[in-house]
Amino acid sequence: MTDISDIDQNNVPAHVAIIMDGNGRWAREKGHERVFGHLHGVEAVRAALKGATELGVKYLTLYAFSTENWNRPKEEVEALMDLLVQTIVREVKDLDKNNVRLRAIGAIDALPDSCRDELKAAIESTANNTGTNLILALSYSARWEIIEAVKSIVSSGINPEEVNEKVISDHLSTKDIPDPELVIRTSGEQRVSNFLLWQIAYAELYFMKKYWPDFREVDFQEAIKEFQKRQRRFGKTAEQ
Ligand code: IPE
Ligand code: IPE
Ligand code: MG
């Protein structure tokens, strides 16, 4: 176990969101097909979840598949969907044992039937767990989510003058989830790629060079340590 004694337990973010990037490059650099990288990404997911549960992070959101990722070659999309089903089926018992509640955001109904069914079954079977919430962003993009929210606000007949931040937040797929305080992205890219645009308004961003399959618990802990060094101002002056 890594040393977490210099992490301030009173300043652990309630919600950490991760853009798991670099699987393809990781595999290609090793002379393998991109899918090999996705396969090894699962190990990193376990590590991130362990890091989060150990520190008492209440919500961990993982960007697993974006709306735009549907535009990838058919073989890669199919491989990712197969991997998703297999992983859910294999991991659900452990999630339950560790009191993890599985959730999902995104256009879940756009997933292949087997994925959607296994996902829904796993979500239901862990629904009463009270530990870390593991939220998978699947077929998700923030702009998709905002469009859905606007549609639902308009169709509910709310008057324009009644629309405020709370109304919008309440119509997003994250409605009962606090905003992420920390966003981690692996692979060296420094962008948000259509992830939780509304919710990360004041999140701290942490970019690391490692590719996702190399991400381990210690990397999660390093990110938390870095978060604890940041001064969050929310628009106030540094002295306030
Ligand atoms: C992240 O790794 C996984 C998904 C987006 C599904 P990538 O597949 O984007 O890998 P790179 O960024 O091309 O290396
Ligand atoms: C973001 O990674 C989406 C996920 C991690 C699921 P991408 O690899 O799709 O993002 P871009 O294309 O580099 O911005
Ligand atoms: Mg990528």
Short mmCIF file of C-alpha atoms and ligand atoms in Angstrom, two decimals:
data_model
loop_
_atom_site.label_atom_id
_atom_site.label_comp_id
_atom_site.label_asym_id
_atom_site.label_seq_id
_atom_site.Cartn_x
_atom_site.Cartn_y
_atom_site.Cartn_z
CA MET A 1 0.00 0.00 0.00
CA THR A 2 1.27 3.47 -0.84
CA ASP A 3 1.79 6.16 1.73
CA ILE A 4 -1.27 8.36 2.00
CA SER A 5 -0.36 9.86 5.37
CA ASP A 6 0.39 13.25 3.81
CA ILE A 7 -3.09 13.48 2.33
CA ASP A 8 -5.38 15.73 4.35
CA GLN A 9 -8.42 13.56 4.99
CA ASN A 10 -10.52 16.68 5.58
CA ASN A 11 -9.82 18.06 2.12
CA VAL A 12 -10.52 15.10 -0.12
CA PRO A 13 -12.75 16.06 -3.07
CA ALA A 14 -16.23 14.58 -2.92
CA HIS A 15 -16.25 14.10 -6.68
CA VAL A 16 -13.33 13.29 -8.95
CA ALA A 17 -13.87 12.93 -12.70
CA ILE A 18 -11.36 11.28 -15.01
CA ILE A 19 -10.85 11.54 -18.76
CA MET A 20 -9.21 8.17 -19.37
CA ASP A 21 -7.12 8.89 -22.45
CA GLY A 22 -4.19 7.34 -24.30
CA ASN A 23 -5.15 3.66 -24.61
CA GLY A 24 -4.52 3.59 -28.36
CA ARG A 25 -1.12 5.29 -28.19
CA TRP A 26 -0.07 3.04 -25.30
CA ALA A 27 -0.81 -0.03 -27.42
CA ARG A 28 0.67 1.31 -30.64
CA GLU A 29 3.93 2.19 -28.88
CA LYS A 30 4.14 -1.43 -27.81
CA GLY A 31 3.46 -2.60 -31.35
CA HIS A 32 -0.08 -3.78 -30.64
CA GLU A 33 -3.52 -2.93 -31.96
CA ARG A 34 -5.36 -0.10 -30.20
CA VAL A 35 -7.81 -2.55 -28.64
CA PHE A 36 -4.96 -4.03 -26.61
CA GLY A 37 -4.73 -0.67 -24.89
CA HIS A 38 -8.44 -0.65 -24.05
CA LEU A 39 -8.06 -4.12 -22.57
CA HIS A 40 -5.29 -2.92 -20.26
CA GLY A 41 -7.26 0.20 -19.43
CA VAL A 42 -9.51 -1.96 -17.25
CA GLU A 43 -6.69 -2.50 -14.79
CA ALA A 44 -6.30 1.26 -14.50
CA VAL A 45 -10.02 1.60 -13.82
CA ARG A 46 -9.66 -0.81 -10.90
CA ALA A 47 -6.71 1.21 -9.60
CA ALA A 48 -8.60 4.51 -9.84
CA LEU A 49 -11.60 3.03 -8.06
CA LYS A 50 -9.40 1.59 -5.32
CA GLY A 51 -7.71 4.96 -4.89
CA ALA A 52 -11.08 6.66 -4.62
CA THR A 53 -12.68 4.20 -2.19
CA GLU A 54 -9.62 4.16 0.02
CA LEU A 55 -9.67 7.95 0.38
CA GLY A 56 -13.44 8.12 0.80
CA VAL A 57 -14.09 9.92 -2.49
CA LYS A 58 -17.86 9.69 -2.71
CA TYR A 59 -18.22 10.07 -6.50
CA LEU A 60 -15.86 8.90 -9.20
CA THR A 61 -16.92 9.65 -12.76
CA LEU A 62 -15.05 7.94 -15.58
CA TYR A 63 -15.34 9.12 -19.17
CA ALA A 64 -15.44 5.76 -20.90
CA PHE A 65 -17.03 6.49 -24.28
CA SER A 66 -17.99 9.83 -25.79
CA THR A 67 -20.74 10.66 -28.27
CA GLU A 68 -17.95 11.48 -30.72
CA ASN A 69 -16.29 8.08 -30.15
CA TRP A 70 -19.14 6.51 -32.18
CA ASN A 71 -17.29 7.89 -35.22
CA ARG A 72 -14.34 5.56 -34.67
CA PRO A 73 -13.87 2.49 -36.91
CA LYS A 74 -16.66 -0.05 -36.43
CA GLU A 75 -14.25 -2.75 -35.20
CA GLU A 76 -12.91 -0.54 -32.44
CA VAL A 77 -16.40 0.51 -31.31
CA GLU A 78 -17.53 -3.13 -31.25
CA ALA A 79 -14.44 -4.18 -29.30
CA LEU A 80 -15.04 -1.41 -26.76
CA MET A 81 -18.69 -2.44 -26.33
CA ASP A 82 -17.70 -6.12 -25.90
CA LEU A 83 -15.10 -5.13 -23.34
CA LEU A 84 -17.67 -3.07 -21.50
CA VAL A 85 -20.10 -6.01 -21.21
CA GLN A 86 -17.39 -8.46 -20.16
CA THR A 87 -15.98 -6.06 -17.59
CA ILE A 88 -19.35 -5.30 -16.05
CA VAL A 89 -20.24 -8.98 -15.82
CA ARG A 90 -16.86 -9.84 -14.31
CA GLU A 91 -16.63 -6.93 -11.86
CA VAL A 92 -20.16 -6.56 -10.53
CA LYS A 93 -19.62 -8.97 -7.62
CA ASP A 94 -16.51 -7.11 -6.50
CA LEU A 95 -18.24 -3.76 -6.82
CA ASP A 96 -21.00 -5.07 -4.58
CA LYS A 97 -18.54 -6.55 -2.09
CA ASN A 98 -16.80 -3.16 -1.88
CA ASN A 99 -20.10 -1.34 -1.33
CA VAL A 100 -19.69 0.52 -4.65
CA ARG A 101 -22.79 1.84 -6.35
CA LEU A 102 -22.56 1.72 -10.13
CA ARG A 103 -24.29 4.44 -12.11
CA ALA A 104 -24.18 5.71 -15.67
CA ILE A 105 -24.67 8.99 -17.51
CA GLY A 106 -25.09 9.34 -21.26
CA ALA A 107 -27.32 8.03 -24.02
CA ILE A 108 -27.47 4.55 -22.51
CA ASP A 109 -30.22 3.47 -24.88
CA ALA A 110 -27.83 4.04 -27.79
CA LEU A 111 -25.62 1.19 -26.53
CA PRO A 112 -25.97 -2.30 -28.03
CA ASP A 113 -28.74 -4.28 -26.28
CA SER A 114 -26.41 -6.61 -24.39
CA CYS A 115 -24.39 -3.68 -23.03
CA ARG A 116 -27.45 -1.77 -21.99
CA ASP A 117 -29.02 -4.80 -20.31
CA GLU A 118 -25.90 -5.82 -18.37
CA LEU A 119 -25.30 -2.24 -17.38
CA LYS A 120 -28.85 -1.77 -16.14
CA ALA A 121 -28.69 -5.07 -14.22
CA ALA A 122 -25.43 -4.04 -12.54
CA ILE A 123 -26.82 -0.60 -11.71
CA GLU A 124 -29.90 -2.20 -10.13
CA SER A 125 -27.97 -4.81 -8.18
CA THR A 126 -25.66 -2.20 -6.62
CA ALA A 127 -28.35 0.44 -6.11
CA ASN A 128 -28.45 0.07 -2.34
CA ASN A 129 -24.71 0.31 -1.81
CA THR A 130 -23.62 3.30 0.23
CA GLY A 131 -19.89 3.59 -0.51
CA THR A 132 -18.29 5.20 -3.55
CA ASN A 133 -20.55 5.99 -6.51
CA LEU A 134 -18.81 4.83 -9.69
CA ILE A 135 -20.38 6.79 -12.52
CA LEU A 136 -19.61 5.67 -16.07
CA ALA A 137 -20.02 8.29 -18.77
CA LEU A 138 -21.07 6.22 -21.76
CA SER A 139 -22.18 7.56 -25.10
CA TYR A 140 -21.88 10.83 -23.23
CA SER A 141 -21.05 14.35 -24.26
CA ALA A 142 -21.75 17.53 -22.38
CA ARG A 143 -23.37 19.21 -25.38
CA TRP A 144 -25.68 16.21 -25.83
CA GLU A 145 -26.56 16.46 -22.15
CA ILE A 146 -27.25 20.20 -22.36
CA ILE A 147 -29.46 19.71 -25.43
CA GLU A 148 -31.43 17.04 -23.54
CA ALA A 149 -31.77 19.39 -20.58
CA VAL A 150 -33.04 22.25 -22.74
CA LYS A 151 -35.58 19.95 -24.43
CA SER A 152 -36.85 18.76 -21.08
CA ILE A 153 -37.03 22.29 -19.62
CA VAL A 154 -38.93 23.59 -22.64
CA SER A 155 -41.36 20.67 -22.66
CA SER A 156 -42.03 20.97 -18.93
CA GLY A 157 -43.46 24.43 -19.57
CA ILE A 158 -41.19 26.33 -17.16
CA ASN A 159 -41.42 30.10 -17.68
CA PRO A 160 -38.23 31.71 -19.07
CA GLU A 161 -37.90 33.96 -15.99
CA GLU A 162 -37.92 30.90 -13.75
CA VAL A 163 -34.86 29.40 -15.42
CA ASN A 164 -31.82 29.65 -13.16
CA GLU A 165 -28.69 27.59 -12.40
CA LYS A 166 -30.62 25.18 -10.20
CA VAL A 167 -33.25 24.51 -12.87
CA ILE A 168 -30.53 23.71 -15.39
CA SER A 169 -28.52 21.55 -12.96
CA ASP A 170 -31.70 19.69 -12.05
CA HIS A 171 -32.25 18.76 -15.70
CA LEU A 172 -28.77 17.36 -16.27
CA SER A 173 -27.97 13.67 -15.93
CA THR A 174 -25.88 14.56 -12.86
CA LYS A 175 -28.80 16.18 -11.06
CA ASP A 176 -28.28 14.52 -7.68
CA ILE A 177 -24.47 14.47 -7.91
CA PRO A 178 -22.25 17.33 -6.67
CA ASP A 179 -20.04 19.04 -9.26
CA PRO A 180 -16.57 17.51 -9.68
CA GLU A 181 -13.92 19.37 -7.74
CA LEU A 182 -11.09 17.71 -9.59
CA VAL A 183 -10.78 16.55 -13.20
CA ILE A 184 -7.86 14.31 -14.13
CA ARG A 185 -6.85 13.69 -17.75
CA THR A 186 -4.14 11.24 -18.74
CA SER A 187 -2.10 11.03 -21.98
CA GLY A 188 -0.69 14.57 -22.06
CA GLU A 189 -3.65 16.14 -23.89
CA GLN A 190 -4.83 19.31 -22.23
CA ARG A 191 -8.45 19.64 -23.23
CA VAL A 192 -11.86 18.64 -21.89
CA SER A 193 -13.27 16.95 -25.01
CA ASN A 194 -16.94 17.66 -24.35
CA PHE A 195 -16.92 16.30 -20.79
CA LEU A 196 -19.21 17.72 -18.07
CA LEU A 197 -18.90 21.28 -19.40
CA TRP A 198 -21.53 22.76 -17.07
CA GLN A 199 -20.40 20.82 -13.99
CA ILE A 200 -16.66 21.63 -14.20
CA ALA A 201 -17.15 25.40 -14.14
CA TYR A 202 -14.87 25.67 -11.07
CA ALA A 203 -13.15 22.29 -11.04
CA GLU A 204 -9.39 22.04 -10.67
CA LEU A 205 -7.81 20.45 -13.75
CA TYR A 206 -4.94 18.01 -13.46
CA PHE A 207 -3.19 16.80 -16.60
CA MET A 208 -0.69 13.99 -16.54
CA LYS A 209 1.57 12.58 -19.25
CA LYS A 210 1.03 8.88 -18.52
CA TYR A 211 -1.26 6.93 -20.82
CA TRP A 212 -4.37 5.57 -19.16
CA PRO A 213 -3.30 1.86 -19.03
CA ASP A 214 -0.32 2.92 -16.86
CA PHE A 215 -2.49 4.80 -14.34
CA ARG A 216 -2.21 3.37 -10.82
CA GLU A 217 -3.51 4.09 -7.34
CA VAL A 218 -0.42 6.19 -6.59
CA ASP A 219 -1.28 8.44 -9.54
CA PHE A 220 -4.72 8.99 -8.08
CA GLN A 221 -3.14 9.88 -4.75
CA GLU A 222 -0.67 12.25 -6.44
CA ALA A 223 -3.57 14.04 -8.11
CA ILE A 224 -5.32 14.44 -4.75
CA LYS A 225 -2.11 15.81 -3.22
CA GLU A 226 -1.82 18.33 -6.05
CA PHE A 227 -5.50 19.28 -5.59
CA GLN A 228 -4.80 19.96 -1.93
CA LYS A 229 -2.07 22.45 -2.89
CA ARG A 230 -4.42 24.47 -5.08
CA GLN A 231 -6.15 27.57 -3.80
CA ARG A 232 -9.74 27.56 -4.95
CA ARG A 233 -11.10 31.08 -5.25
CA PHE A 234 -14.47 30.89 -7.00
CA GLY A 235 -13.96 34.42 -8.29
CA LYS A 236 -12.93 35.97 -4.96
CA THR A 237 -9.58 37.66 -4.37
CA ALA A 238 -6.70 35.59 -3.01
CA GLU A 239 -6.94 37.36 0.39
CA GLN A 240 -10.61 36.72 1.07
C1 IPE B 1 -9.15 6.50 -24.42
O1 IPE B 1 -8.06 6.13 -25.21
C2 IPE B 1 -10.30 5.52 -24.54
C3 IPE B 1 -11.45 6.01 -25.31
C4 IPE B 1 -11.59 7.23 -25.79
C5 IPE B 1 -12.53 5.08 -25.56
P1 IPE B 1 -8.02 6.44 -26.76
O2 IPE B 1 -8.66 5.31 -27.49
O3 IPE B 1 -8.57 7.79 -27.05
O4 IPE B 1 -6.46 6.42 -27.04
P2 IPE B 1 -5.60 7.52 -27.82
O5 IPE B 1 -5.94 8.84 -27.21
O6 IPE B 1 -6.00 7.44 -29.24
O7 IPE B 1 -4.19 7.14 -27.57
C1 IPE B 2 -12.06 11.66 -24.63
O1 IPE B 2 -10.99 11.07 -25.29
C2 IPE B 2 -13.18 10.67 -24.48
C3 IPE B 2 -12.93 9.59 -23.54
C4 IPE B 2 -11.90 9.49 -22.75
C5 IPE B 2 -13.96 8.58 -23.50
P1 IPE B 2 -10.81 11.20 -26.86
O2 IPE B 2 -9.56 10.53 -27.21
O3 IPE B 2 -12.04 10.77 -27.55
O4 IPE B 2 -10.69 12.80 -27.01
P2 IPE B 2 -9.95 13.66 -28.13
O5 IPE B 2 -10.50 13.21 -29.45
O6 IPE B 2 -8.49 13.40 -28.02
O7 IPE B 2 -10.28 15.08 -27.80
MG MG B 3 -7.79 9.67 -27.07
#
